[in-house]
Amino acid sequence: MKVTVNGKPIDYNGDPQMPVLWFLRDELDMTGTKFGCGMALCGACTVHLDGQAIRSCVTPMSAAADKKITTIEGLGNGQEHVLQKAWKTHNVPQCGYCQSGQIMQAASFLAQNPNPSESEIDVAMTGNICRCGTYTRIRAAIKTAAEDLA
Amino acid sequence: MNTVSNPSRRRFLSASVQTSGLLLTLNLLPAAGLIAQTNEASDFTPSIFIRIDTDGTVTVICHRSEMGQQIRTSVAQIIADELEADWARIVIEQATGDPIYGDQNTDGSRSIRRNLTRLRQAGASARQLLRQAAAKTWGVSVDECDASNHLVTHQPSGRTLGYGDLVTAAAELTLPDPATVELKTRQQWRYIGKAVQSVDIDDVIHGNAIYGFDVKLPDMQIAVIARPPVLFGQVKQIDEQAVRKIVGVTGVVRLPALSAPAGFNALGGVAVLATNSWAALKGRDALNIEWEHGSNASYDSNQYREQLLATSRKLGTLVREHGDVDAALENATQRISAEYTVPHLSQAPMEPPAAAARVDQDSAEIWACTQTPQATRREVARALEMEEAQVTVNVTMLGGAFGRKSKPDFSVEAALLAKHTGKPVKVIWSREDDIKHGYYHSVSAQRIEAGLDAEGNTTGWLHRTVFPTISSTFDPSQTYPSSGELDLGFSDNPFEIANMRLEKGEAKAHVRIGWLRSVANVYHAFAVQSFAHELAVAAKRDPKDYLLELIGRSRHIDLPAAGVEYGNYGDPIELYPIDTGRLANVVRVVAERADWKAKRAKGCKLGIAVHRSFLTYVATVVEVEVDDQGRWTIPSVHVAIDAGTVVNTDHVKAQCEGGSIYGLSCAIGQITATGGVIDQGNFNDYLVTRINQAPGSIDVHIVESDAPPAGVGEPSTPPFAPAFCNALYEATGQRIRQLPVPLRLPVS
Ligand code: FES
Ligand code: FES
């Protein structure tokens, strides 16, 4: 089967049941996408499948056939994405481990809702845990990014 | 910048170290012959913390682990400031585990408090050296040479030399004694005390930071381990047929069974090795193991809580006493008592434990997200029967830690498996492994009884605390709280009450007990600060005013003088007294910031709590809103922190934001056990704060202070839960004495 990862076409002949997460991390050595729970409970593994945020830990490779995967390494196409800029403005990350997933989740959300309210942000981001507790800064950064896009 | 292999650098360093009291004090350079052997001939290392290249790059060696507190940034700020280095030319290198650095155990909120002065001295001595090198080059007096922003200037002539240009000349001089060099004044600080942006932020937001989970070695296998469900359980029978059929699985290895003490040893069980993580995880699931559970299978946490409570109702062992509590309670107008329980908790860092190991005949190397590279080195050496000098421990970024990663057991597992298989191995823990096989925050029960006089003043205070001790993890005969744990918010009770008695009770551990962010302060602050609020209610007083009255006069509490064993977080009590003036001050500051007396929106109420821990004073006001379904939200939180001198104001704020949210997680989460097996397994049943529960805003006020630096990573956690529960009481009349707080309170 064929998948595209950050714009690069790749032939995949392995087990179609392997979750996208482990394909990215173990086969492609792209470790920006993180493991946090393996059960779609924490959002650390969030990537985009044709632009939609998905949990790569529970998404088998078969579901990615002929589709485009975008990871944190490819977000913004070589440019700093508006969310990454906002993340810097607010100095959001602490340990940083959840932040790839947070940014990928926020990016697909903002693409659909460029002018979100605070409660819409909370709903969209509820699946992404941050044990360091950067939530108030995540909200602020998403708002800043939305303003930058406006 | 030259990149150097670790071995050559180590040789270079050990040859250049002159031990003289402080490990930091080094002679500048090895003999010329040794330089020739290294590929660093053109650079120089004026201290173990600093290297300067001829191109002017300053490499700061960070000996503390980065787990979100931005210590790599803070360490660089301190050194760059005193070195007068240009921030843009600083590079950070992570130190391996090595005693030359002094303590590297990144816990106890002590990275800054134990290192601010010595790192300033390291930077200042290097600056002095560069001035001397310039003076020698120009043949002028060193007093005429100023170092500023990566440049030494000869003031009378205006000549300048860059730091890189001075490397060769400096390499021939002796480093001035760091203990005697002149440090900059506070007014001259350029980076210390400023909100400098985190050095790792670009790597993090682009997914390039490397954590323990991300390490990949050539020819490496991934290991996932089925550990005994009950502590000290053993494999009775195993059927590995199904596992061997899984594509990618390369081996099944039985680890030696563990018996007490658990210490930092591997827990035992059966490892599945594979060429990729998914095959290893699947393989572990396919193992069919029958376990022999052993004596801890009797552990039932609900029953156990009742036992602890029963103990708390009986006379305990004296910890601290003044006045006559019994008489005070006898003669009180009102007698009030309450019992508080806090369950086990799991640190649950976002990145579960992970470590990679490479082991050969005469050396071993570890890559791990460890808080404690030295203990990792020691434990790995012991497990492999090697000398510590044969073991190198590389510290990756830590995806959170919160005390879990100060236990090196996961590195020991990786080392044992790498030795057994003869190939590099990375052990990864799934979330279930992390939740079910942890070093748990201790479960506790506390009883407090107080007497009030006719005016509502508290005249007597009797407090008992009962919990299994962390010491039991290392010595199973330990069944009483250690003084190190009692120090954490129990024996250092700050209230000025005429009659006080503090007692501890016995409890035997049935799981591994370990440190979690702020440790015993979590449950002690919960009980003491909740009860302070209960007393205010009984006395019909404003809770903030009553809290200040309990704290009493501004004074230093001298526990050692009162015959109480007290460790003061390992720092001298003269330098870091228990200062009730500073404690009361943060209460006043936070009340003002939160506009304590102002009327709130309907359904919104405030709670307050204050606590000294890790030598820092934090007061927290939590605002809650509860709807008619009993669902609570937290519109705002205010925190006032007095941590003495702070290095990075933004990091302090971030730690207080995160520490408060961690405190909320401590209030809503619980780990329970049935038949010795942990009931929870992932974030579906082990609740942690999500964004929709997080406070709408967190205002952090840092009290300006030139007192010595105190802890920052932990002190904002303990006051959160009591402030939160006090607010819930104000909003609903429901007093929560048994954590966790349900996400939905019962409605009548
Ligand atoms: S790792 Fe996929 S949601 Fe947690
Ligand atoms: S920044 Fe550490 S888990 Fe989010």
PDB file of C-alpha atoms in Angstrom, chain A residues 12 15-19 22 25-44 57 72-75 79-81 83-85 87-100 102-103 118 121-139 142, chain B residues 66-70 196-198 201-202 204-211 213-214 216 222 275-279 281-282 346-352 397-400 402 426 428-432 516-517 650-651 653-655 657-659 661-662 665 682-684 686 688-698:
ATOM      1  CA  TYR A  12       4.378   0.157   3.009  1.00  0.00           C
ATOM      2  CA  ASP A  15       1.404  -5.581   8.736  1.00  0.00           C
ATOM      3  CA  PRO A  16      -1.697  -3.530   7.854  1.00  0.00           C
ATOM      4  CA  GLN A  17      -2.756  -3.742  11.495  1.00  0.00           C
ATOM      5  CA  MET A  18       0.308  -1.900  12.799  1.00  0.00           C
ATOM      6  CA  PRO A  19      -0.769   1.412  14.305  1.00  0.00           C
ATOM      7  CA  TRP A  22       4.696   2.751  15.567  1.00  0.00           C
ATOM      8  CA  ARG A  25       8.379   6.056  15.221  1.00  0.00           C
ATOM      9  CA  ASP A  26       9.990   2.694  14.624  1.00  0.00           C
ATOM     10  CA  GLU A  27      10.074   2.408  10.840  1.00  0.00           C
ATOM     11  CA  LEU A  28      10.529   6.019   9.777  1.00  0.00           C
ATOM     12  CA  ASP A  29      12.441   7.117  12.909  1.00  0.00           C
ATOM     13  CA  MET A  30      10.127  10.091  13.200  1.00  0.00           C
ATOM     14  CA  THR A  31       9.853  10.359  16.956  1.00  0.00           C
ATOM     15  CA  GLY A  32       8.073  13.707  17.194  1.00  0.00           C
ATOM     16  CA  THR A  33       4.791  11.815  17.505  1.00  0.00           C
ATOM     17  CA  LYS A  34       4.595  10.466  21.050  1.00  0.00           C
ATOM     18  CA  PHE A  35       3.203   7.498  22.901  1.00  0.00           C
ATOM     19  CA  GLY A  36       1.237   8.365  26.024  1.00  0.00           C
ATOM     20  CA  CYS A  37      -1.513   5.804  26.531  1.00  0.00           C
ATOM     21  CA  GLY A  38      -2.018   3.614  23.456  1.00  0.00           C
ATOM     22  CA  MET A  39      -5.784   3.801  23.903  1.00  0.00           C
ATOM     23  CA  ALA A  40      -6.849   7.126  22.380  1.00  0.00           C
ATOM     24  CA  LEU A  41      -7.069   8.613  25.878  1.00  0.00           C
ATOM     25  CA  CYS A  42      -4.318  11.248  25.925  1.00  0.00           C
ATOM     26  CA  GLY A  43      -3.739  12.716  22.464  1.00  0.00           C
ATOM     27  CA  ALA A  44       0.071  12.587  22.610  1.00  0.00           C
ATOM     28  CA  CYS A  57      -1.903   4.860  18.446  1.00  0.00           C
ATOM     29  CA  ILE A  72       4.593  17.568  13.817  1.00  0.00           C
ATOM     30  CA  GLU A  73       7.793  17.370  11.777  1.00  0.00           C
ATOM     31  CA  GLY A  74       5.860  18.278   8.646  1.00  0.00           C
ATOM     32  CA  LEU A  75       3.410  20.802  10.035  1.00  0.00           C
ATOM     33  CA  GLN A  79       7.802  27.047   7.756  1.00  0.00           C
ATOM     34  CA  GLU A  80       6.926  27.735  11.346  1.00  0.00           C
ATOM     35  CA  HIS A  81       3.179  27.151  11.661  1.00  0.00           C
ATOM     36  CA  LEU A  83       0.471  27.764  16.195  1.00  0.00           C
ATOM     37  CA  GLN A  84       4.154  27.026  16.705  1.00  0.00           C
ATOM     38  CA  LYS A  85       4.776  30.770  16.712  1.00  0.00           C
ATOM     39  CA  TRP A  87       3.383  28.452  21.330  1.00  0.00           C
ATOM     40  CA  LYS A  88       6.642  30.378  21.507  1.00  0.00           C
ATOM     41  CA  THR A  89       4.951  33.679  22.294  1.00  0.00           C
ATOM     42  CA  HIS A  90       3.325  32.104  25.337  1.00  0.00           C
ATOM     43  CA  ASN A  91       6.266  29.835  26.188  1.00  0.00           C
ATOM     44  CA  VAL A  92       3.747  27.009  26.416  1.00  0.00           C
ATOM     45  CA  PRO A  93       5.792  23.809  26.791  1.00  0.00           C
ATOM     46  CA  GLN A  94       7.125  22.511  30.049  1.00  0.00           C
ATOM     47  CA  CYS A  95       8.492  19.005  29.502  1.00  0.00           C
ATOM     48  CA  GLY A  96       7.193  19.244  25.939  1.00  0.00           C
ATOM     49  CA  TYR A  97       6.199  15.607  25.643  1.00  0.00           C
ATOM     50  CA  CYS A  98       2.504  16.263  25.009  1.00  0.00           C
ATOM     51  CA  GLN A  99       3.076  19.312  22.868  1.00  0.00           C
ATOM     52  CA  SER A 100       3.361  17.691  19.429  1.00  0.00           C
ATOM     53  CA  GLN A 102      -1.464  19.437  21.410  1.00  0.00           C
ATOM     54  CA  ILE A 103      -0.232  21.424  18.419  1.00  0.00           C
ATOM     55  CA  GLU A 118     -12.870  29.527  25.003  1.00  0.00           C
ATOM     56  CA  ILE A 121     -11.225  25.355  22.584  1.00  0.00           C
ATOM     57  CA  ASP A 122     -11.808  23.308  25.737  1.00  0.00           C
ATOM     58  CA  VAL A 123     -14.084  20.881  23.931  1.00  0.00           C
ATOM     59  CA  ALA A 124     -11.651  20.454  21.047  1.00  0.00           C
ATOM     60  CA  MET A 125      -8.643  19.972  23.336  1.00  0.00           C
ATOM     61  CA  THR A 126     -10.224  17.765  26.025  1.00  0.00           C
ATOM     62  CA  GLY A 127      -8.672  14.617  24.604  1.00  0.00           C
ATOM     63  CA  ASN A 128      -5.148  15.976  24.952  1.00  0.00           C
ATOM     64  CA  ILE A 129      -3.676  15.521  28.401  1.00  0.00           C
ATOM     65  CA  CYS A 130      -0.790  17.634  29.631  1.00  0.00           C
ATOM     66  CA  ARG A 131       0.565  16.318  32.917  1.00  0.00           C
ATOM     67  CA  CYS A 132       2.732  19.401  33.306  1.00  0.00           C
ATOM     68  CA  GLY A 133      -0.459  21.472  33.333  1.00  0.00           C
ATOM     69  CA  THR A 134       0.147  23.939  30.509  1.00  0.00           C
ATOM     70  CA  TYR A 135      -3.576  24.238  29.763  1.00  0.00           C
ATOM     71  CA  THR A 136      -4.028  27.946  30.442  1.00  0.00           C
ATOM     72  CA  ARG A 137      -1.141  28.731  28.100  1.00  0.00           C
ATOM     73  CA  ILE A 138      -2.474  26.341  25.461  1.00  0.00           C
ATOM     74  CA  ARG A 139      -5.769  28.230  25.461  1.00  0.00           C
ATOM     75  CA  ILE A 142      -4.666  29.034  20.382  1.00  0.00           C
TER      76      ILE A 142
ATOM     77  CA  GLU B  66      15.282  18.533  32.253  1.00  0.00           C
ATOM     78  CA  MET B  67      11.730  17.450  33.028  1.00  0.00           C
ATOM     79  CA  GLY B  68       9.773  20.572  32.220  1.00  0.00           C
ATOM     80  CA  GLN B  69      11.103  22.955  34.835  1.00  0.00           C
ATOM     81  CA  GLN B  70      13.452  24.481  32.225  1.00  0.00           C
ATOM     82  CA  VAL B 196      14.411  34.226  29.337  1.00  0.00           C
ATOM     83  CA  GLN B 197      12.778  31.937  26.774  1.00  0.00           C
ATOM     84  CA  SER B 198      13.387  28.213  27.154  1.00  0.00           C
ATOM     85  CA  ILE B 201      11.464  25.312  22.843  1.00  0.00           C
ATOM     86  CA  ASP B 202      12.281  25.064  19.133  1.00  0.00           C
ATOM     87  CA  VAL B 204      10.024  20.706  21.377  1.00  0.00           C
ATOM     88  CA  ILE B 205       7.522  22.424  19.113  1.00  0.00           C
ATOM     89  CA  HIS B 206       8.983  20.812  16.006  1.00  0.00           C
ATOM     90  CA  GLY B 207       9.115  17.342  17.489  1.00  0.00           C
ATOM     91  CA  ASN B 208      12.906  17.194  17.524  1.00  0.00           C
ATOM     92  CA  ALA B 209      13.569  16.858  21.251  1.00  0.00           C
ATOM     93  CA  ILE B 210      14.774  13.377  22.175  1.00  0.00           C
ATOM     94  CA  TYR B 211      13.193  11.718  25.188  1.00  0.00           C
ATOM     95  CA  PHE B 213      11.199   6.747  24.656  1.00  0.00           C
ATOM     96  CA  ASP B 214      12.794   8.107  21.442  1.00  0.00           C
ATOM     97  CA  LYS B 216      17.292   4.331  18.972  1.00  0.00           C
ATOM     98  CA  ILE B 222      12.404  -3.271  22.051  1.00  0.00           C
ATOM     99  CA  THR B 275      12.285  -5.606  16.451  1.00  0.00           C
ATOM    100  CA  ASN B 276       9.594  -2.979  16.900  1.00  0.00           C
ATOM    101  CA  SER B 277       7.461  -1.585  19.697  1.00  0.00           C
ATOM    102  CA  TRP B 278       4.178  -2.857  18.384  1.00  0.00           C
ATOM    103  CA  ALA B 279       5.333  -6.453  18.105  1.00  0.00           C
ATOM    104  CA  LEU B 281       3.450  -4.852  22.997  1.00  0.00           C
ATOM    105  CA  LYS B 282       1.383  -7.438  21.166  1.00  0.00           C
ATOM    106  CA  SER B 346       0.533   7.596  40.563  1.00  0.00           C
ATOM    107  CA  GLN B 347       2.967  10.196  39.233  1.00  0.00           C
ATOM    108  CA  ALA B 348       1.855   9.296  35.691  1.00  0.00           C
ATOM    109  CA  PRO B 349       4.372  11.406  33.797  1.00  0.00           C
ATOM    110  CA  MET B 350       3.210  11.959  30.212  1.00  0.00           C
ATOM    111  CA  GLU B 351       6.153   9.912  29.015  1.00  0.00           C
ATOM    112  CA  PRO B 352       6.067   6.543  30.754  1.00  0.00           C
ATOM    113  CA  MET B 397      14.917  14.835  27.928  1.00  0.00           C
ATOM    114  CA  LEU B 398      12.282  13.688  30.422  1.00  0.00           C
ATOM    115  CA  GLY B 399       8.647  13.766  29.344  1.00  0.00           C
ATOM    116  CA  GLY B 400       7.603  14.730  32.847  1.00  0.00           C
ATOM    117  CA  PHE B 402       7.215  14.009  39.161  1.00  0.00           C
ATOM    118  CA  LYS B 426      15.177  -0.412  24.955  1.00  0.00           C
ATOM    119  CA  ILE B 428       9.380   0.773  27.160  1.00  0.00           C
ATOM    120  CA  TRP B 429       6.603   0.953  29.738  1.00  0.00           C
ATOM    121  CA  SER B 430       3.037   1.132  28.502  1.00  0.00           C
ATOM    122  CA  ARG B 431       0.656   3.374  30.416  1.00  0.00           C
ATOM    123  CA  GLU B 432      -0.807   0.292  32.087  1.00  0.00           C
ATOM    124  CA  LEU B 516       5.490  12.128  44.043  1.00  0.00           C
ATOM    125  CA  ARG B 517       5.734  15.871  43.455  1.00  0.00           C
ATOM    126  CA  ASP B 650       8.399  32.930  33.676  1.00  0.00           C
ATOM    127  CA  HIS B 651       9.510  29.457  34.731  1.00  0.00           C
ATOM    128  CA  LYS B 653       5.016  31.190  37.014  1.00  0.00           C
ATOM    129  CA  ALA B 654       4.815  28.123  34.779  1.00  0.00           C
ATOM    130  CA  GLN B 655       5.727  25.859  37.704  1.00  0.00           C
ATOM    131  CA  GLU B 657       0.455  27.041  37.054  1.00  0.00           C
ATOM    132  CA  GLY B 658       1.481  23.438  36.453  1.00  0.00           C
ATOM    133  CA  GLY B 659       1.924  22.714  40.160  1.00  0.00           C
ATOM    134  CA  ILE B 661      -3.032  21.783  38.073  1.00  0.00           C
ATOM    135  CA  TYR B 662      -1.002  18.864  39.389  1.00  0.00           C
ATOM    136  CA  SER B 665      -5.027  16.037  39.687  1.00  0.00           C
ATOM    137  CA  ASN B 682      -4.942   4.031  32.068  1.00  0.00           C
ATOM    138  CA  PHE B 683      -6.311   7.570  31.852  1.00  0.00           C
ATOM    139  CA  ASN B 684      -9.868   6.262  31.596  1.00  0.00           C
ATOM    140  CA  TYR B 686      -6.944   7.064  36.655  1.00  0.00           C
ATOM    141  CA  VAL B 688      -5.925  13.461  35.773  1.00  0.00           C
ATOM    142  CA  THR B 689      -6.823  17.069  35.062  1.00  0.00           C
ATOM    143  CA  ARG B 690      -7.912  17.747  31.508  1.00  0.00           C
ATOM    144  CA  ILE B 691      -8.249  21.167  29.918  1.00  0.00           C
ATOM    145  CA  ASN B 692     -11.988  21.361  30.624  1.00  0.00           C
ATOM    146  CA  GLN B 693     -11.339  20.932  34.353  1.00  0.00           C
ATOM    147  CA  ALA B 694      -8.359  23.272  34.382  1.00  0.00           C
ATOM    148  CA  PRO B 695      -8.807  26.718  35.925  1.00  0.00           C
ATOM    149  CA  GLY B 696     -10.054  29.435  33.601  1.00  0.00           C
ATOM    150  CA  SER B 697      -7.133  31.563  34.681  1.00  0.00           C
ATOM    151  CA  ILE B 698      -4.165  31.201  37.011  1.00  0.00           C
TER     152      ILE B 698
END
